[in-house]
Amino acid sequence: MAQMELAGEMYEVDENGFMQETDRWTEDVARAYAALENVNELTKDHWEAVNYLRSYYLENGICPMIRRLIKVTGFNLSRLYELFPQGPAQSACKWAGVPKPTGCV
Amino acid sequence: MSGIVWHILAFGVIGIFLAVTVYRTVAIARLPVHLRWELAPIPHEKGKGKYGGSYLEEYEWWTKTRQRSRIAPLVYMVVEIFLLRGIWKRNRPLWPLTFAFHAGIYLVTAMLLFSLVSSILIITEAPPYVINVFQEIASVLAVAGYLMGGLGAIALLFKRALDSNLRPFNTTTKYFNLVLLGAVFISGAYAWFNLGDFAAEMSLFIRGLITLDTGLTIAFSLSLHIIISLLFLLYLPWTDMIHFVAKYFTYHEVRWNDAPQDEKMKRELRGLLAQPVSWSAAHVGADGKKNWVDLTKKKTKDEEA
Amino acid sequence: MKKLKLTDIAKGGDSQLIDIDVDELVPLPPPYDKAEEFPGFKQLTEDQRERLVCNLDGVVSYAALPKPKNKAEEKKYVKQFISGLKKLLSKENNWTFLQPLLLSLDYCAQCQTCCDACPIYLGSGKNDLYRPTYRPEIFRRLVNKYIKPGGKLRAKLTGADIDLNWTTITRLYELSYRCNLCRRCTQACPMGVDNGLITRELRKLFSQELGWAPKELHEKGTMLQLDVGSATGLRPNVAIDNLKFLDEEFTESTGINVSTPWDKKGADILLIHSAGDIISFPESPIAFTILCNAAGLSWTLSSEIPGYDGINYGVFYDDVQLARVATRHAQIAKKLGVKKIVMGECGHQNKALMTVADRMLTRELNIPRENVMTFLENLVFSGKVKFDPTKNDFPVTLHDPCNLVRNMGVVEPQRRILRYLCPEFREMTPHGIENYCCGGGGGLSVMSDVNFTDWKVNVAGRMKFKQVLEAFADHPGPEIEKYLCAPCLNCKLQFRDVFEYYGAKEKSNLIFGGMGELIVNAMAIMKKPFLSWEEE
Ligand code: SF4
Ligand code: SF4
């Protein structure tokens, strides 16, 4: 298993850098991920999306459908790409510390 | 060589050839029914085979009787066997070489049939002009077959040795097969040109064989050819060159086998599913006793528990 | 390009067998012809090279492949491989494919005719490693050498000698996931030898004996599906909840009452979508809901595990998992008492349940199953739904999912629909049963470990992308909206990656989607287009 240093701590990640120990996530982890994608400040909008993703995942064991994310946050897809350079699945989920969505999604 | 040796050699080799070929054919045929793995186009699908459609295209297909053509698969196979449709369509540069080679085999086989008939005609003392007709035809078949086959074999040998596409896959066996079959053709051609009347000699030889004539003698060039041919025939059924048998199964039993379960198959399947499984990976959960049905029933979760 | 020998597979230890050079791949038409404009292959990091087995082509599809610590461990794996070979050749353990396997092992003439049929080999610019014959011939020689009596001696004598060692095994493992199992090569083989099948048997050996299989197909695939209900991790209650949400969303956006029925006992039809469609391409399941309701059908979805996820990855790598998933699907249908099962728009799903698993579903489990294209065709031409084909007045081309078309012979129903509903429908070349695979076949479309996606979009999907572009050569630019109809979830996933990588939406205004969406788009009662080229 790969290791990665985020905000001064070592974490287990998959080969695409997604956290494997979801419960060890902290807000600093999100900031550290964002910094790696050259987003140096997390705005209220970022947090809204990240927190929603995270809480939905913890409750349902899966990331929400993009449509739901759009509906709940009120951000359209291009806004989401503005916020998260690699898009909701590749960036936002990663920053939220949930595993990479797999299985025909 | 005395006649008796020829008898032992010829009948022995033919016997072994037949026995091994039949054995291998039966061995393939008796393999268990497998899961469906059909592949379009399936020519027996009436009206659909042309574009590769199947009965699964029909709305509620299980309520309809299947429309199967008997002729179309036959035509398909004949074109494939004699004209090598697949190579023509997909590998045109190879086609002339392999076609010559295979045509050689078919022509020589036909020549043997004609010679056999003419030797029977000799035995039954048919009018000479009838015998003559058969021998004339056999003679033409022989020279055409030997030349085409010989050229084909040589061309294929060169192709194998020189073509960078084929070379990495060559083995000594593949070369040996071509050389041996090439030798059959070339020795045949040699005998044909060497003898005044190849076809007559050939039918006399066959007559000698089937009448068990111990006084049977043949010219050197022909005996050389016959010995090489017998060696080839002895070797053939052990090799992948009996693909002429296998091809029946790859087409009819795999590609074109789209049969839903019937009573006989159901019985066989019950037996197959009742066999114990011994795959080692943990998720399979096999222990050498549980059979396919047990393993399928079981929830993966329980296995871990 | 480096010429490869068969024996090279066993040589060189942990070093890479070949390098992929993007410039050697088959060229794409403009504006996609400049390789330097695209990201190319992600090179493995030093750390990854240290940790992972990466001795094939610089691409890694399975990070969890074990790396032995010493020679003894290597030997253990080699022994396991040999015992797996034996089981593959035994009736008890492999009756399922024994006859086709033996025929394919014993009768290859090495004519190489099949090579030019393989989209991966062609797309790669004819890289020896990806020949349809390379992997099977190695496998064949290993069987001949290590399993058949006198094999070792014969191998020495005939020059067919390949060493079975750790390097061979791991390279073969990785190489068995460089094939789409599309069987275009099989179709081209005059002998009827099935190189796609041999690849699948090799995957089976690794999975069923050594427990090696891509995470996305196995651990997060069939295992997760059998456990929680779906390979996506979607649980029954979340599945229902998601569709409720979608019903509402689409009721609002279309003005039609969209309502999806669940678990209706005694319905005529059990419809099984892929859970991936629900999550990633929700227009597809919603289109089915709209159509089935408009036609007044008696139908239902099931929320029983795994009755709302029709995928069956077993068909790609493992017969036991194949049987398990198929049996569950059939059991659910039996419990509901439906007259037939219809699978959603997904090729392998239709093939798995309709044909491949047919002889595993015994007695009352063998419930009638209909393929999705015939189902839709019947619906479209039933007269119960009114259409206005002028609504689909944009260029449309059709992708033939290999599993549905080449492997099941379902060719014309989808074409009859398109000819009726899409005035600007055009075929690709080649098409129908001679189509090229999307590049995601054989389970590859869901695999994305390490840098595998780069290989899929650059090599495996290349021939397909090329022919899609060529089908629209009359309108190459972004001025005209174009639609690629790909009635298969796996194909759509592959196209998603490819289109994103090359920027097909921006450069060519090209989108892809299923068949159901196109049909709904042409429905007369729709006030607004169902399809959209704009991002939401
Ligand atoms: S698989 Fe068939 S086409 Fe390919 S090399 Fe072997 S015999 Fe020739
Ligand atoms: S099955 Fe398809 S991808 Fe695999 S070798 Fe054959 S043609 Fe190529």
CSV table of N, CA and C in Angstrom, one decimal, chain C residues 360-481:
chain,number,residue,atom,x,y,z
C,360,MET,N,-25.8,-22.8,-16.7
C,360,MET,CA,-25.6,-22.9,-15.2
C,360,MET,C,-27.0,-22.7,-14.5
C,361,LEU,N,-27.9,-22.2,-15.3
C,361,LEU,CA,-29.2,-21.9,-14.7
C,361,LEU,C,-30.1,-23.1,-15.0
C,362,THR,N,-30.2,-24.0,-14.0
C,362,THR,CA,-30.9,-25.2,-14.2
C,362,THR,C,-32.4,-25.1,-13.8
C,363,ARG,N,-33.2,-26.0,-14.3
C,363,ARG,CA,-34.6,-26.1,-13.9
C,363,ARG,C,-35.3,-24.7,-13.9
C,364,GLU,N,-36.0,-24.5,-12.7
C,364,GLU,CA,-36.9,-23.3,-12.7
C,364,GLU,C,-36.1,-22.0,-12.7
C,365,LEU,N,-34.8,-22.1,-12.5
C,365,LEU,CA,-34.0,-20.9,-12.6
C,365,LEU,C,-33.8,-20.4,-14.0
C,366,ASN,N,-34.1,-21.3,-15.0
C,366,ASN,CA,-33.9,-20.8,-16.4
C,366,ASN,C,-35.1,-20.1,-16.9
C,367,ILE,N,-35.2,-18.9,-16.3
C,367,ILE,CA,-36.4,-18.0,-16.7
C,367,ILE,C,-36.1,-17.3,-18.0
C,368,PRO,N,-37.1,-17.1,-18.8
C,368,PRO,CA,-36.8,-16.5,-20.1
C,368,PRO,C,-36.2,-15.1,-20.0
C,369,ARG,N,-35.2,-14.9,-20.8
C,369,ARG,CA,-34.5,-13.6,-20.7
C,369,ARG,C,-34.5,-13.0,-22.1
C,370,GLU,N,-34.7,-11.7,-22.2
C,370,GLU,CA,-34.7,-11.0,-23.5
C,370,GLU,C,-33.6,-9.9,-23.5
C,371,ASN,N,-33.0,-9.8,-24.7
C,371,ASN,CA,-32.0,-8.8,-24.8
C,371,ASN,C,-32.6,-7.4,-24.9
C,372,VAL,N,-31.9,-6.4,-24.5
C,372,VAL,CA,-32.5,-5.1,-24.3
C,372,VAL,C,-32.8,-4.4,-25.7
C,373,MET,N,-32.1,-4.7,-26.7
C,373,MET,CA,-32.4,-4.1,-28.0
C,373,MET,C,-33.7,-4.6,-28.6
C,374,THR,N,-33.9,-5.9,-28.5
C,374,THR,CA,-35.2,-6.4,-29.0
C,374,THR,C,-36.3,-5.9,-28.2
C,375,PHE,N,-36.1,-5.8,-26.9
C,375,PHE,CA,-37.1,-5.2,-26.0
C,375,PHE,C,-37.5,-3.8,-26.4
C,376,LEU,N,-36.5,-3.0,-26.7
C,376,LEU,CA,-36.7,-1.6,-27.1
C,376,LEU,C,-37.4,-1.5,-28.5
C,377,GLU,N,-36.9,-2.4,-29.3
C,377,GLU,CA,-37.5,-2.4,-30.7
C,377,GLU,C,-39.0,-2.7,-30.7
C,378,ASN,N,-39.3,-3.7,-29.9
C,378,ASN,CA,-40.7,-4.0,-29.8
C,378,ASN,C,-41.5,-2.8,-29.2
C,379,LEU,N,-40.9,-2.2,-28.2
C,379,LEU,CA,-41.6,-1.1,-27.6
C,379,LEU,C,-41.8,0.1,-28.6
C,380,VAL,N,-40.8,0.4,-29.4
C,380,VAL,CA,-40.8,1.5,-30.3
C,380,VAL,C,-41.8,1.2,-31.4
C,381,PHE,N,-41.9,0.0,-31.9
C,381,PHE,CA,-42.8,-0.3,-33.0
C,381,PHE,C,-44.2,-0.8,-32.6
C,382,SER,N,-44.4,-0.8,-31.2
C,382,SER,CA,-45.7,-1.3,-30.8
C,382,SER,C,-46.9,-0.4,-31.1
C,383,GLY,N,-46.5,0.8,-31.4
C,383,GLY,CA,-47.6,1.8,-31.7
C,383,GLY,C,-48.2,2.4,-30.4
C,384,LYS,N,-47.7,2.0,-29.3
C,384,LYS,CA,-48.3,2.6,-28.1
C,384,LYS,C,-47.6,3.9,-27.7
C,385,VAL,N,-46.5,4.2,-28.3
C,385,VAL,CA,-45.8,5.5,-28.0
C,385,VAL,C,-45.7,6.2,-29.3
C,386,LYS,N,-46.0,7.5,-29.3
C,386,LYS,CA,-45.9,8.3,-30.5
C,386,LYS,C,-44.5,9.0,-30.6
C,387,PHE,N,-44.0,9.0,-31.8
C,387,PHE,CA,-42.7,9.6,-32.0
C,387,PHE,C,-42.7,10.7,-33.1
C,388,ASP,N,-41.8,11.6,-33.0
C,388,ASP,CA,-41.5,12.6,-34.0
C,388,ASP,C,-40.0,12.6,-34.3
C,389,PRO,N,-39.7,11.8,-35.3
C,389,PRO,CA,-38.2,11.6,-35.6
C,389,PRO,C,-37.5,12.9,-35.9
C,390,THR,N,-38.2,13.9,-36.3
C,390,THR,CA,-37.5,15.2,-36.7
C,390,THR,C,-36.8,15.8,-35.4
C,391,LYS,N,-37.3,15.3,-34.3
C,391,LYS,CA,-36.6,15.8,-33.1
C,391,LYS,C,-35.2,15.3,-33.0
C,392,ASN,N,-34.9,14.2,-33.6
C,392,ASN,CA,-33.5,13.7,-33.6
C,392,ASN,C,-32.8,14.1,-34.9
C,393,ASP,N,-32.8,15.4,-35.2
C,393,ASP,CA,-32.3,15.7,-36.6
C,393,ASP,C,-30.8,16.1,-36.5
C,394,PHE,N,-30.0,15.3,-35.7
C,394,PHE,CA,-28.6,15.5,-35.7
C,394,PHE,C,-27.9,14.3,-36.1
C,395,PRO,N,-26.6,14.4,-36.5
C,395,PRO,CA,-25.9,13.1,-36.9
C,395,PRO,C,-25.7,12.2,-35.8
C,396,VAL,N,-26.1,10.9,-36.1
C,396,VAL,CA,-25.9,9.9,-35.0
C,396,VAL,C,-25.2,8.7,-35.6
C,397,THR,N,-24.2,8.2,-34.9
C,397,THR,CA,-23.6,6.9,-35.3
C,397,THR,C,-23.8,5.9,-34.2
C,398,LEU,N,-23.6,4.6,-34.6
C,398,LEU,CA,-23.9,3.5,-33.6
C,398,LEU,C,-22.7,2.7,-33.3
C,399,HIS,N,-22.4,2.6,-32.0
C,399,HIS,CA,-21.4,1.7,-31.6
C,399,HIS,C,-22.0,0.3,-31.3
C,400,ASP,N,-21.3,-0.7,-31.8
C,400,ASP,CA,-21.8,-2.1,-31.6
C,400,ASP,C,-21.1,-2.7,-30.4
C,401,PRO,N,-21.7,-2.8,-29.3
C,401,PRO,CA,-21.0,-3.5,-28.1
C,401,PRO,C,-20.7,-5.0,-28.5
C,402,CYS,N,-19.5,-5.3,-28.4
C,402,CYS,CA,-19.0,-6.7,-28.8
C,402,CYS,C,-19.9,-7.8,-28.2
C,403,ASN,N,-20.2,-7.7,-26.9
C,403,ASN,CA,-20.9,-8.7,-26.3
C,403,ASN,C,-22.3,-8.9,-26.8
C,404,LEU,N,-22.9,-7.8,-27.2
C,404,LEU,CA,-24.3,-7.9,-27.7
C,404,LEU,C,-24.3,-8.3,-29.1
C,405,VAL,N,-23.3,-7.8,-29.9
C,405,VAL,CA,-23.4,-8.0,-31.3
C,405,VAL,C,-22.6,-9.2,-31.8
C,406,ARG,N,-21.3,-9.1,-31.7
C,406,ARG,CA,-20.5,-10.2,-32.2
C,406,ARG,C,-20.7,-11.5,-31.4
C,407,ASN,N,-21.0,-11.3,-30.1
C,407,ASN,CA,-21.1,-12.5,-29.3
C,407,ASN,C,-22.5,-13.0,-29.1
C,408,MET,N,-23.5,-12.2,-29.4
C,408,MET,CA,-24.9,-12.7,-29.3
C,408,MET,C,-25.7,-12.7,-30.6
C,409,GLY,N,-25.1,-12.0,-31.6
C,409,GLY,CA,-25.9,-11.9,-32.8
C,409,GLY,C,-27.1,-11.0,-32.7
C,410,VAL,N,-27.1,-10.0,-31.8
C,410,VAL,CA,-28.1,-9.0,-31.8
C,410,VAL,C,-27.6,-7.8,-32.6
C,411,VAL,N,-28.1,-7.7,-33.9
C,411,VAL,CA,-27.5,-6.8,-34.8
C,411,VAL,C,-28.5,-5.8,-35.3
C,412,GLU,N,-29.6,-6.3,-35.8
C,412,GLU,CA,-30.6,-5.5,-36.5
C,412,GLU,C,-31.6,-4.7,-35.6
C,413,PRO,N,-32.1,-5.2,-34.5
C,413,PRO,CA,-33.1,-4.4,-33.8
C,413,PRO,C,-32.7,-3.0,-33.5
C,414,GLN,N,-31.4,-2.8,-33.1
C,414,GLN,CA,-31.0,-1.4,-32.8
C,414,GLN,C,-31.0,-0.6,-34.0
C,415,ARG,N,-30.6,-1.2,-35.1
C,415,ARG,CA,-30.6,-0.4,-36.4
C,415,ARG,C,-31.9,-0.1,-36.9
C,416,ARG,N,-32.9,-1.0,-36.7
C,416,ARG,CA,-34.3,-0.6,-37.2
C,416,ARG,C,-34.8,0.6,-36.4
C,417,ILE,N,-34.4,0.6,-35.1
C,417,ILE,CA,-34.9,1.8,-34.3
C,417,ILE,C,-34.2,3.0,-34.8
C,418,LEU,N,-32.9,3.0,-35.1
C,418,LEU,CA,-32.2,4.2,-35.5
C,418,LEU,C,-32.6,4.7,-36.9
C,419,ARG,N,-32.9,3.7,-37.8
C,419,ARG,CA,-33.3,4.1,-39.1
C,419,ARG,C,-34.7,4.8,-39.0
C,420,TYR,N,-35.5,4.4,-38.1
C,420,TYR,CA,-36.8,5.0,-37.9
C,420,TYR,C,-36.7,6.4,-37.2
C,421,LEU,N,-35.9,6.4,-36.2
C,421,LEU,CA,-36.0,7.6,-35.3
C,421,LEU,C,-34.9,8.6,-35.5
C,422,CYS,N,-33.8,8.2,-36.3
C,422,CYS,CA,-32.7,9.2,-36.5
C,422,CYS,C,-32.5,9.4,-38.0
C,423,PRO,N,-33.0,10.5,-38.5
C,423,PRO,CA,-32.9,10.7,-40.0
C,423,PRO,C,-31.4,10.8,-40.4
C,424,GLU,N,-30.5,11.2,-39.5
C,424,GLU,CA,-29.1,11.3,-39.9
C,424,GLU,C,-28.2,10.2,-39.4
C,425,PHE,N,-28.8,9.1,-39.2
C,425,PHE,CA,-28.1,7.9,-38.8
C,425,PHE,C,-27.1,7.5,-39.8
C,426,ARG,N,-25.8,7.2,-39.4
C,426,ARG,CA,-24.8,6.7,-40.4
C,426,ARG,C,-24.0,5.6,-39.6
C,427,GLU,N,-23.6,4.6,-40.5
C,427,GLU,CA,-22.8,3.5,-39.9
C,427,GLU,C,-21.4,3.9,-39.8
C,428,MET,N,-20.6,3.2,-38.9
C,428,MET,CA,-19.2,3.3,-38.9
C,428,MET,C,-18.6,2.2,-39.9
C,429,THR,N,-17.4,2.3,-40.2
C,429,THR,CA,-16.7,1.3,-41.0
C,429,THR,C,-15.6,0.7,-40.1
C,430,PRO,N,-15.5,-0.6,-39.9
C,430,PRO,CA,-16.5,-1.6,-40.1
C,430,PRO,C,-17.6,-1.5,-39.0
C,431,HIS,N,-18.7,-2.2,-39.2
C,431,HIS,CA,-19.7,-2.2,-38.2
C,431,HIS,C,-20.4,-3.5,-38.1
C,432,GLY,N,-21.5,-3.6,-37.2
C,432,GLY,CA,-22.2,-4.8,-37.0
C,432,GLY,C,-21.2,-5.8,-36.4
C,433,ILE,N,-21.3,-7.1,-36.8
C,433,ILE,CA,-20.5,-8.1,-36.2
C,433,ILE,C,-19.0,-7.9,-36.4
C,434,GLU,N,-18.7,-7.0,-37.3
C,434,GLU,CA,-17.2,-6.8,-37.5
C,434,GLU,C,-16.7,-5.5,-36.9
C,435,ASN,N,-17.5,-5.0,-35.9
C,435,ASN,CA,-17.2,-3.7,-35.3
C,435,ASN,C,-15.8,-3.8,-34.6
C,436,TYR,N,-15.3,-2.7,-34.3
C,436,TYR,CA,-14.1,-2.6,-33.3
C,436,TYR,C,-14.7,-2.5,-31.9
C,437,CYS,N,-14.1,-3.1,-31.0
C,437,CYS,CA,-14.4,-2.9,-29.6
C,437,CYS,C,-14.1,-1.5,-29.1
C,438,CYS,N,-14.9,-1.0,-28.2
C,438,CYS,CA,-14.7,0.4,-27.7
C,438,CYS,C,-13.3,0.6,-27.1
C,439,GLY,N,-12.7,-0.6,-26.7
C,439,GLY,CA,-11.4,-0.5,-26.0
C,439,GLY,C,-11.6,-0.7,-24.5
C,440,GLY,N,-12.8,-0.8,-24.0
C,440,GLY,CA,-13.1,-1.0,-22.6
C,440,GLY,C,-13.6,-2.4,-22.3
C,441,GLY,N,-13.7,-3.2,-23.4
C,441,GLY,CA,-14.2,-4.6,-23.2
C,441,GLY,C,-13.4,-5.4,-22.3
C,442,GLY,N,-14.0,-6.6,-21.9
C,442,GLY,CA,-13.3,-7.5,-21.0
C,442,GLY,C,-13.1,-7.0,-19.6
C,443,GLY,N,-13.8,-6.0,-19.2
C,443,GLY,CA,-13.7,-5.4,-17.9
C,443,GLY,C,-12.8,-4.3,-17.8
C,444,LEU,N,-12.1,-4.0,-18.9
C,444,LEU,CA,-11.1,-2.9,-18.8
C,444,LEU,C,-11.7,-1.6,-18.5
C,445,SER,N,-12.9,-1.3,-19.0
C,445,SER,CA,-13.5,0.0,-18.8
C,445,SER,C,-13.6,0.4,-17.4
C,446,VAL,N,-13.8,-0.5,-16.5
C,446,VAL,CA,-13.9,-0.1,-15.1
C,446,VAL,C,-12.6,-0.2,-14.3
C,447,MET,N,-11.6,-0.6,-15.0
C,447,MET,CA,-10.3,-0.7,-14.3
C,447,MET,C,-9.5,0.7,-14.4
C,448,SER,N,-9.0,1.2,-13.3
C,448,SER,CA,-8.3,2.5,-13.4
C,448,SER,C,-7.2,2.6,-12.4
C,449,ASP,N,-6.7,1.4,-11.9
C,449,ASP,CA,-5.6,1.5,-11.0
C,449,ASP,C,-4.3,2.1,-11.6
C,450,VAL,N,-3.5,2.7,-10.7
C,450,VAL,CA,-2.2,3.3,-11.1
C,450,VAL,C,-2.4,4.1,-12.4
C,451,ASN,N,-1.7,3.7,-13.5
C,451,ASN,CA,-1.9,4.5,-14.8
C,451,ASN,C,-2.6,3.7,-15.9
C,452,PHE,N,-3.5,2.8,-15.5
C,452,PHE,CA,-4.1,2.0,-16.5
C,452,PHE,C,-5.0,2.8,-17.4
C,453,THR,N,-5.6,3.8,-16.9
C,453,THR,CA,-6.5,4.6,-17.8
C,453,THR,C,-5.8,5.2,-19.0
C,454,ASP,N,-4.5,5.6,-18.8
C,454,ASP,CA,-3.7,6.1,-19.9
C,454,ASP,C,-3.6,5.1,-21.0
C,455,TRP,N,-3.4,3.9,-20.6
C,455,TRP,CA,-3.3,2.8,-21.7
C,455,TRP,C,-4.6,2.6,-22.4
C,456,LYS,N,-5.7,2.7,-21.6
C,456,LYS,CA,-7.0,2.5,-22.3
C,456,LYS,C,-7.3,3.5,-23.3
C,457,VAL,N,-7.1,4.8,-22.9
C,457,VAL,CA,-7.4,5.9,-23.8
C,457,VAL,C,-6.5,6.0,-25.0
C,458,ASN,N,-5.2,5.6,-24.8
C,458,ASN,CA,-4.2,5.8,-25.8
C,458,ASN,C,-4.1,4.6,-26.7
C,459,VAL,N,-4.2,3.4,-26.2
C,459,VAL,CA,-4.0,2.2,-27.0
C,459,VAL,C,-5.3,1.5,-27.3
C,460,ALA,N,-5.9,1.0,-26.2
C,460,ALA,CA,-7.1,0.1,-26.4
C,460,ALA,C,-8.2,0.8,-27.2
C,461,GLY,N,-8.5,2.0,-26.8
C,461,GLY,CA,-9.6,2.7,-27.4
C,461,GLY,C,-9.3,3.5,-28.7
C,462,ARG,N,-8.1,3.3,-29.2
C,462,ARG,CA,-7.7,4.2,-30.3
C,462,ARG,C,-8.4,3.9,-31.6
C,463,MET,N,-8.5,2.6,-32.0
C,463,MET,CA,-9.1,2.3,-33.3
C,463,MET,C,-10.6,2.7,-33.3
C,464,LYS,N,-11.2,2.6,-32.1
C,464,LYS,CA,-12.6,2.9,-32.0
C,464,LYS,C,-12.8,4.4,-32.2
C,465,PHE,N,-12.0,5.2,-31.4
C,465,PHE,CA,-12.1,6.6,-31.5
C,465,PHE,C,-11.9,7.1,-32.9
C,466,LYS,N,-10.9,6.5,-33.5
C,466,LYS,CA,-10.6,6.9,-34.9
C,466,LYS,C,-11.8,6.7,-35.8
C,467,GLN,N,-12.5,5.5,-35.7
C,467,GLN,CA,-13.6,5.2,-36.6
C,467,GLN,C,-14.8,6.1,-36.2
C,468,VAL,N,-15.0,6.4,-34.9
C,468,VAL,CA,-16.1,7.3,-34.6
C,468,VAL,C,-15.9,8.7,-35.3
C,469,LEU,N,-14.6,9.2,-35.2
C,469,LEU,CA,-14.3,10.5,-35.9
C,469,LEU,C,-14.6,10.4,-37.4
C,470,GLU,N,-14.2,9.3,-37.9
C,470,GLU,CA,-14.3,9.1,-39.4
C,470,GLU,C,-15.8,9.0,-39.8
C,471,ALA,N,-16.6,8.5,-38.9
C,471,ALA,CA,-18.0,8.4,-39.2
C,471,ALA,C,-18.6,9.8,-39.3
C,472,PHE,N,-18.0,10.8,-38.6
C,472,PHE,CA,-18.5,12.1,-38.7
C,472,PHE,C,-17.6,13.0,-39.5
C,473,ALA,N,-16.9,12.5,-40.4
C,473,ALA,CA,-15.9,13.2,-41.2
C,473,ALA,C,-16.6,14.4,-41.9
C,474,ASP,N,-17.9,14.3,-42.2
C,474,ASP,CA,-18.6,15.4,-42.9
C,474,ASP,C,-18.8,16.6,-42.0
C,475,HIS,N,-18.8,16.4,-40.7
C,475,HIS,CA,-18.9,17.5,-39.8
C,475,HIS,C,-17.9,17.4,-38.7
C,476,PRO,N,-16.6,17.6,-39.0
C,476,PRO,CA,-15.6,17.3,-38.0
C,476,PRO,C,-15.6,18.4,-36.9
C,477,GLY,N,-16.0,19.6,-37.2
C,477,GLY,CA,-15.8,20.7,-36.2
C,477,GLY,C,-16.9,20.7,-35.2
C,478,PRO,N,-16.9,21.7,-34.3
C,478,PRO,CA,-17.8,21.8,-33.2
C,478,PRO,C,-19.2,22.5,-33.6
C,479,GLU,N,-19.3,22.9,-34.8
C,479,GLU,CA,-20.5,23.7,-35.2
C,479,GLU,C,-21.7,22.8,-35.1
C,480,ILE,N,-21.6,21.5,-35.4
C,480,ILE,CA,-22.8,20.6,-35.4
C,480,ILE,C,-22.7,19.7,-34.2
C,481,GLU,N,-23.9,19.5,-33.6
C,481,GLU,CA,-24.0,18.6,-32.5
C,481,GLU,C,-24.1,17.2,-33.0
